[in-house]
Coordinates of C-alpha atoms and ligand atoms in Angstrom, one line a residue:
X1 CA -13.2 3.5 -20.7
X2 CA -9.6 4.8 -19.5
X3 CA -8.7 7.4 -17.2
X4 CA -6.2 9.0 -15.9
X5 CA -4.8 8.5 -12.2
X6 CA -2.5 11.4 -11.0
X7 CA -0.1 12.1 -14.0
X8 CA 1.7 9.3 -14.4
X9 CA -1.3 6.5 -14.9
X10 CA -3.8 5.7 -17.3
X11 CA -6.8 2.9 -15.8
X12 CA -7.8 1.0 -19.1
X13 CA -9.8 -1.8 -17.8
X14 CA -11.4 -3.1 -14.6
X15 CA -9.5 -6.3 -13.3
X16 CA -11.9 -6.6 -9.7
X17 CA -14.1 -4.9 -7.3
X18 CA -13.7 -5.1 -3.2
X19 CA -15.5 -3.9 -0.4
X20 CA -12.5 -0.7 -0.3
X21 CA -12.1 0.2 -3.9
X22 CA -11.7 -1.2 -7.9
X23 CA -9.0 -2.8 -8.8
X24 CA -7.7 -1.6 -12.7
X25 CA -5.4 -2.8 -15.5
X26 CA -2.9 0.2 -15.9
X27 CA -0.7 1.9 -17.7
X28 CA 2.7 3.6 -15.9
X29 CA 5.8 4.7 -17.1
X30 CA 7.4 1.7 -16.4
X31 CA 4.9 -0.6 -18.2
X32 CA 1.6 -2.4 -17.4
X33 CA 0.0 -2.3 -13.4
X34 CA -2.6 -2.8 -11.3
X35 CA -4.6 0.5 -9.7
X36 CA -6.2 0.0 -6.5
X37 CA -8.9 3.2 -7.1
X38 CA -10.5 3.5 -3.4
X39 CA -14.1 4.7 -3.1
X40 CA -15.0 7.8 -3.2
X41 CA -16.2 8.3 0.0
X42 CA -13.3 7.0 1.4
X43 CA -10.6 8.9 -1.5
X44 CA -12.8 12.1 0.5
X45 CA -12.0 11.2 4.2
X46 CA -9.4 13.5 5.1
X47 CA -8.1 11.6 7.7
X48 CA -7.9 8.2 5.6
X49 CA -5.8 10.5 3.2
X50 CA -3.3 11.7 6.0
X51 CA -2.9 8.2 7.2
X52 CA -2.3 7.2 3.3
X53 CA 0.5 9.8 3.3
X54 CA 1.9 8.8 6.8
X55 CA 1.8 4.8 5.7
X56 CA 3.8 5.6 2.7
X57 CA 7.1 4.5 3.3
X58 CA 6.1 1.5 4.9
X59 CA 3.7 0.0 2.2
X60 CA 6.5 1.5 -0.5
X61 CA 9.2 -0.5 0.9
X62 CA 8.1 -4.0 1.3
X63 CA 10.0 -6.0 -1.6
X64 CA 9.5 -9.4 -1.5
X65 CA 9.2 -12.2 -3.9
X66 CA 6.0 -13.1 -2.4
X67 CA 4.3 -10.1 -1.8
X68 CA 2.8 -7.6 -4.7
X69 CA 4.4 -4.6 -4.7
X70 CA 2.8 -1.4 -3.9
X71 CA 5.4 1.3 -6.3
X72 CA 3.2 4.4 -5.5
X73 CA 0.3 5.9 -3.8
X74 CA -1.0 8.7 -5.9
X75 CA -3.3 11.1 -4.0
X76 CA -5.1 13.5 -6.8
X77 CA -8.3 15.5 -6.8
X78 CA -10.9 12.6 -5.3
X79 CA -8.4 10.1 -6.4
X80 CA -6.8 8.1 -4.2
X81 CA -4.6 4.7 -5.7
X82 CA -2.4 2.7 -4.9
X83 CA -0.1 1.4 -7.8
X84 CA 0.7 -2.1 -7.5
X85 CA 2.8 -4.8 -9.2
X86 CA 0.5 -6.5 -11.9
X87 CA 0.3 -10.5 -11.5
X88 CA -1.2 -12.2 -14.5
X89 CA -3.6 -15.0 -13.2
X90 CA -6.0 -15.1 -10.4
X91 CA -6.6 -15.3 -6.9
X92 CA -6.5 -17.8 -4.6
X93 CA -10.5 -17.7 -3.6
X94 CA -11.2 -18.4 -7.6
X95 CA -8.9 -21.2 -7.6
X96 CA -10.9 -22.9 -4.2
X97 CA -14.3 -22.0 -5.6
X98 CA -13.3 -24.1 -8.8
X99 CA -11.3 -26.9 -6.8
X100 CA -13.6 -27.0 -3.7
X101 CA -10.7 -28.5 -1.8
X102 CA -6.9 -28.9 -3.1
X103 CA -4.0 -31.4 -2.5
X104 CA -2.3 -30.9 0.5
X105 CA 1.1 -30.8 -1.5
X106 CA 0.0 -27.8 -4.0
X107 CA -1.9 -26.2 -0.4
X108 CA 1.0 -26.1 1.7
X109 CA 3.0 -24.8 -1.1
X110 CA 0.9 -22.4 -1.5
X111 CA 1.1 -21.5 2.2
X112 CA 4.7 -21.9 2.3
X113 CA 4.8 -18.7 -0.3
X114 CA 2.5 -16.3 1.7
X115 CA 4.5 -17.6 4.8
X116 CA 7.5 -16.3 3.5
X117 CA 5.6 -13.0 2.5
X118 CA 4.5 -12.6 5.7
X119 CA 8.1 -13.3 7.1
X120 CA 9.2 -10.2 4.9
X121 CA 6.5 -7.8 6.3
X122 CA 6.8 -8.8 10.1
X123 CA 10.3 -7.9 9.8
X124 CA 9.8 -4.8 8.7
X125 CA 7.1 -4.0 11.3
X126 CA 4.4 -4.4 8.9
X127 CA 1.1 -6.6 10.2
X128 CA -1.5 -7.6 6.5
X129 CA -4.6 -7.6 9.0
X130 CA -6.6 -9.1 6.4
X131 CA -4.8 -12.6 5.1
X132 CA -7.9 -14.6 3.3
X133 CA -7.8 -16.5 -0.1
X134 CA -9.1 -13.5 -1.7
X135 CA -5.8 -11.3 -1.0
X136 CA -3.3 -14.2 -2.2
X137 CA -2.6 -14.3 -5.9
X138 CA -1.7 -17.1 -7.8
X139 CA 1.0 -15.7 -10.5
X140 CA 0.5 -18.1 -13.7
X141 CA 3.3 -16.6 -15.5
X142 CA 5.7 -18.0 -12.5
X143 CA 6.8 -21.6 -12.3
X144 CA 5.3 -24.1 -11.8
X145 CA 6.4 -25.2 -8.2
X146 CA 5.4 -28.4 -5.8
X147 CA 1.9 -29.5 -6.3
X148 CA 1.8 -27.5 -9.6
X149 CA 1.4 -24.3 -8.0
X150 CA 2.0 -21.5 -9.1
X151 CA 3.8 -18.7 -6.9
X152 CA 1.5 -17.5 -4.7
X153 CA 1.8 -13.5 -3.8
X154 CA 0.1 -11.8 -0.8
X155 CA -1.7 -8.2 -1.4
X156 CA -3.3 -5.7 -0.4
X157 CA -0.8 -4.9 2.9
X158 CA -1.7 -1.9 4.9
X159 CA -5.0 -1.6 3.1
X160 CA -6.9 -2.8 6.6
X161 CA -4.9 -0.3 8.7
X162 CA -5.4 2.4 6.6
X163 CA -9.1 1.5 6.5
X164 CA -9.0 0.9 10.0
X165 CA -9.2 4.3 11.4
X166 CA -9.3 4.9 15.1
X167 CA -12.2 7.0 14.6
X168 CA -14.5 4.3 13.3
X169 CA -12.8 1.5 15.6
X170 CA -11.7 3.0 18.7
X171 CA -11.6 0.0 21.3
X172 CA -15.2 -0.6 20.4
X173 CA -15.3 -1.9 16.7
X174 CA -13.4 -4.8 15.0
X175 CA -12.5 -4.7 11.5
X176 CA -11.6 -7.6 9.6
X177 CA -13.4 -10.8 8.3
X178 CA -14.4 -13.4 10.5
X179 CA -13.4 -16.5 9.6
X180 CA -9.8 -15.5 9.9
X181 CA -10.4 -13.1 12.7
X182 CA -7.6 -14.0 16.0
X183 CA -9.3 -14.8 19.1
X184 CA -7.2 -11.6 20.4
X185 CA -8.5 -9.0 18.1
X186 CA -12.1 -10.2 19.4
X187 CA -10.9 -9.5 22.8
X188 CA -10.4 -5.9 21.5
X189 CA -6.2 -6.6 21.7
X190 CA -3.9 -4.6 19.3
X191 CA -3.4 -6.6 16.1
X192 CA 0.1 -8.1 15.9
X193 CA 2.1 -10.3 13.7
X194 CA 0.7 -13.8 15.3
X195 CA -2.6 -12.3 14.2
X196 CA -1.7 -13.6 10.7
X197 CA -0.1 -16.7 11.6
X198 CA -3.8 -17.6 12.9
X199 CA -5.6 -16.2 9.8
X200 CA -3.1 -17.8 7.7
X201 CA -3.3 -21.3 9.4
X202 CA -7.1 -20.7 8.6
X203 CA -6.2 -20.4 5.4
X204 CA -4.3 -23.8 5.4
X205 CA -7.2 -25.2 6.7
X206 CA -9.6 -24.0 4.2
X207 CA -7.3 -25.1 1.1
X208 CA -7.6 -28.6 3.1
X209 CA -11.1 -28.9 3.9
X210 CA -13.0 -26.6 1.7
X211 CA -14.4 -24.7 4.1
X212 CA -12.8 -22.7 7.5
X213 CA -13.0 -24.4 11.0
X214 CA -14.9 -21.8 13.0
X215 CA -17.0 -20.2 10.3
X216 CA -20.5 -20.7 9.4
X217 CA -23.6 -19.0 10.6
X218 CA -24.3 -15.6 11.6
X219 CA -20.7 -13.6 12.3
X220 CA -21.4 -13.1 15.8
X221 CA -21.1 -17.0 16.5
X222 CA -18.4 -17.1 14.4
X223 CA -16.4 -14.8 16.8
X224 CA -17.5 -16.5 19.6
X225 CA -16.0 -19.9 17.8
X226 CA -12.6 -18.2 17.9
X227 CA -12.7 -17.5 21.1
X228 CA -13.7 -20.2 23.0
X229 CA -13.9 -23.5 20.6
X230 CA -10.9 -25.5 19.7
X231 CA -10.2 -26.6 16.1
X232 CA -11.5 -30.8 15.3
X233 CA -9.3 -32.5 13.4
X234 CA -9.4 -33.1 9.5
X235 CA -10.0 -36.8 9.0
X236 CA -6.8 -37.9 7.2
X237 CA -4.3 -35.1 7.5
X238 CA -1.2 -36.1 8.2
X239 CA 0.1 -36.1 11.7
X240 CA 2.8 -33.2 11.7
X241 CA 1.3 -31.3 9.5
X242 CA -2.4 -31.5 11.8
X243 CA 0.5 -29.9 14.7
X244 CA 1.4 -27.2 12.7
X245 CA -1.7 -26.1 12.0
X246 CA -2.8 -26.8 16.1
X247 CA 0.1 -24.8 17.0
X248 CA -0.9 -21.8 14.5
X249 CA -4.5 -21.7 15.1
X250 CA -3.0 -21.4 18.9
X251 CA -5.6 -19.2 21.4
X252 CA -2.9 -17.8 22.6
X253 CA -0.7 -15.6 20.3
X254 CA 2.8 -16.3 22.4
X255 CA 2.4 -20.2 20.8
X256 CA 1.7 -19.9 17.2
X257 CA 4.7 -20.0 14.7
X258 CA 6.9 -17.2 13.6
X259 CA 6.1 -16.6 10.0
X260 CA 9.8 -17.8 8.8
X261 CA 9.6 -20.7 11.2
X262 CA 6.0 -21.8 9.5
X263 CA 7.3 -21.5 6.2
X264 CA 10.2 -23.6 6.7
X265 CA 8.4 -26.0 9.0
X266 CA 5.8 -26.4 6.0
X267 CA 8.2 -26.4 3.1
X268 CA 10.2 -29.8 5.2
X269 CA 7.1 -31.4 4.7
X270 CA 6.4 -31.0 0.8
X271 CA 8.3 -34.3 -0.1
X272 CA 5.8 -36.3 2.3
X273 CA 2.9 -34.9 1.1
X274 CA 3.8 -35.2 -3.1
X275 CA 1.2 -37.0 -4.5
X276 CA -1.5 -36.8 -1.8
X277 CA -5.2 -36.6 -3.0
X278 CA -7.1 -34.1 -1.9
X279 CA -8.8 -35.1 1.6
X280 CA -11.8 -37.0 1.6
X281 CA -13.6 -34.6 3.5
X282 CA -17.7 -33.9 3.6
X283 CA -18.6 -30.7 3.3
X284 CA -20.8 -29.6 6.1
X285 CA -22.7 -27.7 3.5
X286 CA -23.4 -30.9 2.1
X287 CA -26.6 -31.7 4.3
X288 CA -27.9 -27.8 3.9
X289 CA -31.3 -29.0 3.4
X290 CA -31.6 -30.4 6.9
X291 CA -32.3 -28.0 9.8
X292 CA -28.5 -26.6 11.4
X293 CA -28.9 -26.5 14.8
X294 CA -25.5 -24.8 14.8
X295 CA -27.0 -21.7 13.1
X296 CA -30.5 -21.9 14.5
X297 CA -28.9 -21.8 18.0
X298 CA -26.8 -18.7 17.4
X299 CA -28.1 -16.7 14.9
X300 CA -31.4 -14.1 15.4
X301 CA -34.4 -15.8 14.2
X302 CA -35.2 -13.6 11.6
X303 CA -31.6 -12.8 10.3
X304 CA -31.4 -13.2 7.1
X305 CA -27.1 -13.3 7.3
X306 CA -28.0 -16.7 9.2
X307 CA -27.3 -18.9 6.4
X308 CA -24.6 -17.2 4.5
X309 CA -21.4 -19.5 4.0
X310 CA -18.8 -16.5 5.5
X311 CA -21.1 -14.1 7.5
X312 CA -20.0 -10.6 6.4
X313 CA -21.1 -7.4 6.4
X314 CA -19.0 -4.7 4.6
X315 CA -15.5 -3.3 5.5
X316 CA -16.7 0.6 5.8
X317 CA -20.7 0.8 6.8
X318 CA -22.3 1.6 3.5
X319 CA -20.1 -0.2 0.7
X320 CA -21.2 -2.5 -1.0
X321 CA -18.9 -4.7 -3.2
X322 CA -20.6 -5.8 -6.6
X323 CA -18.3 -9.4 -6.5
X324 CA -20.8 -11.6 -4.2
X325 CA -18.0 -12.1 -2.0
X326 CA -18.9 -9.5 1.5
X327 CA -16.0 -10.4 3.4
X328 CA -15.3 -8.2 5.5
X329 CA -17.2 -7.4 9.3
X330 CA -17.7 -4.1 11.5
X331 CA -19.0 -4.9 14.6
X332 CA -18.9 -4.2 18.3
X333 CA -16.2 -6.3 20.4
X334 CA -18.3 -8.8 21.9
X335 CA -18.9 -8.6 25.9
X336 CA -16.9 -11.2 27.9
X337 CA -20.2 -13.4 28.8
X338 CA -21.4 -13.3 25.0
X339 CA -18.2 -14.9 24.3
X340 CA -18.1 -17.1 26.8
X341 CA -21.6 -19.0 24.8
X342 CA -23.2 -22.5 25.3
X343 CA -21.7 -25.1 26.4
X344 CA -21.9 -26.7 23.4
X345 CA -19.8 -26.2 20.6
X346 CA -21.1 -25.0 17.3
X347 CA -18.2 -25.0 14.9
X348 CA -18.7 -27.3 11.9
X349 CA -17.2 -30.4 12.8
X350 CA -14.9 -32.0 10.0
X351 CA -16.6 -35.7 9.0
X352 CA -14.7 -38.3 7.1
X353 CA -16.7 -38.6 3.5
X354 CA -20.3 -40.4 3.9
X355 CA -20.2 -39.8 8.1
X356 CA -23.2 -37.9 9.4
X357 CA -22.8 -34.4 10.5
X358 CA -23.2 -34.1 14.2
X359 CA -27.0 -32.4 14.9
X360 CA -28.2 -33.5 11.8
X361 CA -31.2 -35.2 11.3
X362 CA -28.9 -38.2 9.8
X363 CA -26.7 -37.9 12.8
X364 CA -29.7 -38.0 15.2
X365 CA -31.2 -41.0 13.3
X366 CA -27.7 -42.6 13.6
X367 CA -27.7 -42.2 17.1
X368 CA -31.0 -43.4 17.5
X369 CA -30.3 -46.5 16.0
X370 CA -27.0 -46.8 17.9
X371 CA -29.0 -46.5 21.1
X372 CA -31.5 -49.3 19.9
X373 CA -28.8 -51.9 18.8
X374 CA -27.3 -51.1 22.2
X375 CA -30.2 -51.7 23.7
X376 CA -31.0 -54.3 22.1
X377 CA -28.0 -55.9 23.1
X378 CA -28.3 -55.0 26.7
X379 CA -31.6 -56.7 26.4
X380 CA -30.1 -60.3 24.9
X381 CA -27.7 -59.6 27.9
X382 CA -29.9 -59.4 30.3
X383 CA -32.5 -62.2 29.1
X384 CA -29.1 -64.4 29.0
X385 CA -28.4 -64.0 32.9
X386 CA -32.0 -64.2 33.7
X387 CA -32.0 -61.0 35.6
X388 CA -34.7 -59.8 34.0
X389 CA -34.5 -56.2 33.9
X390 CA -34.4 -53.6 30.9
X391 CA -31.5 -51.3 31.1
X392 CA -32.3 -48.1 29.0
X393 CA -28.9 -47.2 27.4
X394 CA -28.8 -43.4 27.2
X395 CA -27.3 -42.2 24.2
X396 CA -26.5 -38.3 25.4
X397 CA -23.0 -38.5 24.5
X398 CA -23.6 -39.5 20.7
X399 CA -25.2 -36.1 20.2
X400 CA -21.9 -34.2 21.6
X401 CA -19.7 -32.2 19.2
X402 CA -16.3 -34.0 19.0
X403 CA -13.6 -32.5 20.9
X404 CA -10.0 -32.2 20.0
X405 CA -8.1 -33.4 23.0
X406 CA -5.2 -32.4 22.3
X407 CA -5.1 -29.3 22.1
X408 CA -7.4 -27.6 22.7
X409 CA -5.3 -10.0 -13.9
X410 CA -6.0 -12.0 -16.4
X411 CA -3.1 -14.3 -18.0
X412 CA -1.4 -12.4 -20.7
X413 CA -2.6 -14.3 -23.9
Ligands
ATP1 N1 -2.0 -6.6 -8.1 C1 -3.0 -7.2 -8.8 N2 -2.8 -7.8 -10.0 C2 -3.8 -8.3 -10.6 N3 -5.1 -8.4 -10.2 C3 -5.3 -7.9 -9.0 C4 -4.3 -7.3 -8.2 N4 -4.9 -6.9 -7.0 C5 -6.2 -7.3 -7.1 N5 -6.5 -7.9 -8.2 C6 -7.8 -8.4 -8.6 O1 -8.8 -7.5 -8.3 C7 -9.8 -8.2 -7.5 C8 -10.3 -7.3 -6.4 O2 -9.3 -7.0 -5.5 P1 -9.5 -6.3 -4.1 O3 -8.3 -6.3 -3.3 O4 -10.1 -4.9 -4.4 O5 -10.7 -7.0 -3.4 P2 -10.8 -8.4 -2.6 O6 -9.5 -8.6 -1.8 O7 -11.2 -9.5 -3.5 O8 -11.9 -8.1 -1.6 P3 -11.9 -7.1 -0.3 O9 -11.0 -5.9 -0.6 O10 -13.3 -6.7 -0.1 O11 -11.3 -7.9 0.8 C9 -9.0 -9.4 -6.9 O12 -9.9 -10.5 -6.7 C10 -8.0 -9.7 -8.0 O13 -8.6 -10.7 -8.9

C-alpha cells in the first residue's frame, strides 16, 4: 500500500528489510527512488534525529559514480528517510548466495568499483563503517564491465554513524558486523578510513572463497580471530593479488592500502585474471556434519548462535530484521586477555577442493594414517639396519592450523 514520506514522496512498494529500517520503491519529484524508512523506535530517538540533521550535508554531498546517492533526508511526524538513488538490480550478497564463489576477474572488478567509492568518501571525510556484500549493489541497467559485471555501487554511508550513537556505544560497545569488523575497532579505537580497506579486503576475500577468513562460530571468536589470527592463504590465487589482499587485511591500519591506491592496484591486475575460473576452493561448511572443534572450543556450550554461518545479533538491541540475514553485532569490547585466546588458531582454514579440513574427523583420520605409514616406514628402516628398535613417530604437528608465514530494486522490465 503507498504512503506518503514528508511532502514530496510517495513509498509504493517494499524493495528490502534491514536490521535499521525498510527499504521502499518511491516516488519524488524528480522520478522513481528508493526510501530508506528507519524504525520506529529509532525515527522516535531524539538524539538519532539531531544527529540525522547534523550529518546532513555530509551524506548529501557525496556524488560519486560508485556510490548511491542519498538526495534528501526527510524528517516528518515519526518518519524519518533517507531518499536515495534507485539502482535497478540487486545486491551483492544475492549474487554470492546464487554463485557461492565468483571469478576472480568479475570479483575484483567488483572491488575495484566500491574501491573507488570508497576513495570518494574518504576524501571527503566520510568513513561507510559497515562495507559487507549486503550494502554493495550490483546496477544491471549499467554495462557490462570485466568479468561481466555489472557496476557495483556502495550504500547505505553514514547509516552506521548515525546509528552509532555515543550513548549506546560509549567506549564500551562495538557496532558493526563481525566478519568485517577491523582489529582496531575491537580494541575500542575510533573507526577510520583503513577500517574499510580491511572490511573491504574481507569482502574480496569472500567473493574469492565463498566464505570470510575469520568468521565462523559464535561472534565473540570471531573478534578474537581479527585480532590476533592471521589470514591462510586461498589455494590458487594468484600471487599479487594474495599481496593485496595481505596488505589490506593488515593488523595494523598504518599498512593497508589507501582506497584509490587499492582500486588502481586491483584494476592493473584485471587483464591477468580474464578468464580465471572461480577457485577451486572447499567450503569449510562442506564437512558441517562432523563435530567443529573450531566452534566447540569458543562458543558457550549451550549457545544456540554457535553454529550460525556469520554470528550476529542485531544493529540496535531489540530489531529484528524479517530477511534471515542478522548482520550486524552489539557487544562489549572484549578485555585484552579474552583477545589474546588459545594458542591455537580457530579461523577456517582455506583447503584446496577434496583436502581435509584441519580438526576434522577426516583430517584426524588423515593424520592418523600419515603417522602409521610413517611409522611403518620407520619400522622397515629400522629392521633394515638391524637396530632393532621401534621409533614412535609423533604426528602433533599434522593436527596444527596452517600458518601464513608471511605475513602474518528489481530490474525495470
Ligand atoms: N538504493 C537502493 N536501490 C534499490 N534497492 C535498494 C537500495 N537500497 C537498498 N535496497 C534493497 O533493500 C534491501 C535492504 O537494504 P538495507 O540497507 O535496509 O538492509 P541491508 O543492508 O541488507 O541490511 P542491514 O541494514 O541490516 O545491514 C537491500 O538488500 C537491497 O536489495
Amino acid at each position: 500500500m503507498a504512503r506518503k514520506i514528508g511532502s514530496r514522496y510517495t513509498a509504493n512498494q517494499i524493495l528490502g528489510r534491514g536490521s535499521a529500517g525498510t527499504v521502499w520503491l518511491g516516488e519524488g519529484p524528480e522520478g522513481p527512488v528508493a526510501i530508506k524508512l528507519l524504525r520506529e523506535d529509532l525515527a522516535s530517538d531524539q538524539e538519532l534525529v539531531g544527529r540525522f540533521v547534523q550529518e546532513r550535508t555530509a551524506l548529501l554531498g557525496l556524488d560519486h559514480p560508485h556510490v548511491v546517492s542519498v538526495r534528501d533526508l526527510v524528517v516528518d511526524g515519526n518518519d524519518l528517510a533517507l531518499v536515495m538513488d534507485l539502482v535497478r538490480g540487486t545486491d551483492l550478497r544475492t549474487r554470492l548466495d546464487r554463485e557461492r564463489r565468483l571469478a576472480p576477474e568479475a570479483a575484483v572488478a567488483i572491488v575495484a568499483d566500491v574501491a573507488d567509492g570508497l576513495a570518494a568518501a574518504h576524501a571527503a571525510g566520510v568513513v561507510h563503517r559497515d562495507v559487507k556484500p549486503e550494502n554493495v549493489l550490483l546496477d544491471m541497467q549499467g554495462p557490462l564491465g570485466p568479468g561481466g559485471s555489472h557496476p557495483a555501487l556502495l550504500t547505505d554511508f553514514g547509516v552506521a554513524k548515525l546509528i552509532d550513537s555515543p550513548r549506546r556505544t560509549r567506549a564500551t560497545k562495538i557496532i558493526g558486523t563481525p566478519d568485517y569488523l577491523a582489529p582496531e575497532i575491537i580494541e575500542g579505537l575510533p573507526p577510520r578510513a583503513a577500517v574499510d580497506i580491511y572490511a573491504l579486503a574481507t569482502v574480496l576475500y569472500e567473493l574469492l572463497a565463498g566464505f570470510t577468513p575469520f568468521g565462523g562460530g559464535h561472534p565473540g571468536a570471531v573478534l578474537r580471530r581479527h585480532v590476533t589470527e592471521t589470514v591462510v592463504p586461498l589455494p590458487g590465487i594468484p600471487e599479487e593479488l594474495w599481496q593485496l589482499i595481505v596488505q589490506c587485511l593488515a593488523k595494523a591500519p598504518a599498512s593497508r592500502l589507501r582506497a584509490s591506491e587499492l582500486g588502481a592496484r586491483l584494476r592493473e591486475q584485471l587483464p591477468l585474471l580474464a578468464g580465471m575460473p572461480p577457485l577451486d576452493v572447499d567450503s569449510p561448511d562442506s564437512e558441517a556434519a562432523e563435530p567443529d572443534e573450531a566452534y566447540e572450543e569458543t562458543a558457550e556450550p549451550s549457545a544456540p548462535v554457535a553454529r550460525q554461518r556469520r554470528g550476529a545479533v542485531p544493529l540496535v538491541p531489540g530489531a529484528a530484521p524479517d530477511s534471515n540475514r542478522d548482520t550486524h553485532t552489539s557487544m562489549r569490547v572484549p578485555a585484552p586477555d579474552e583477545l589474546a585466546g588459545g594458542a591455537r588458531g580457530t579461523a577456517r582454514a582455506p583447503r584446496a577442493t577434496g583436502a581435509p579440513r584441519p580438526g576434522s574427523a577426516r583430517h584426524r583420520a588423515s593424520a592418523r594414517r600419515r603417522r602409521i605409514t610413517l611409522g611403518v616406514a620407520g619400522a622397515v628402516l629400522v629392521a633394515a639396519i638391524g637396530v632393532g628398535t621401534w621409533i614412535a613417530v609423533s604426528g602433533d604437528d599434522a593436527d596444527a592450523t596452517p600458518q601464513d608465514t608471511k605475513n602474518s530494486a528489481p530490474a525495470s522490465p
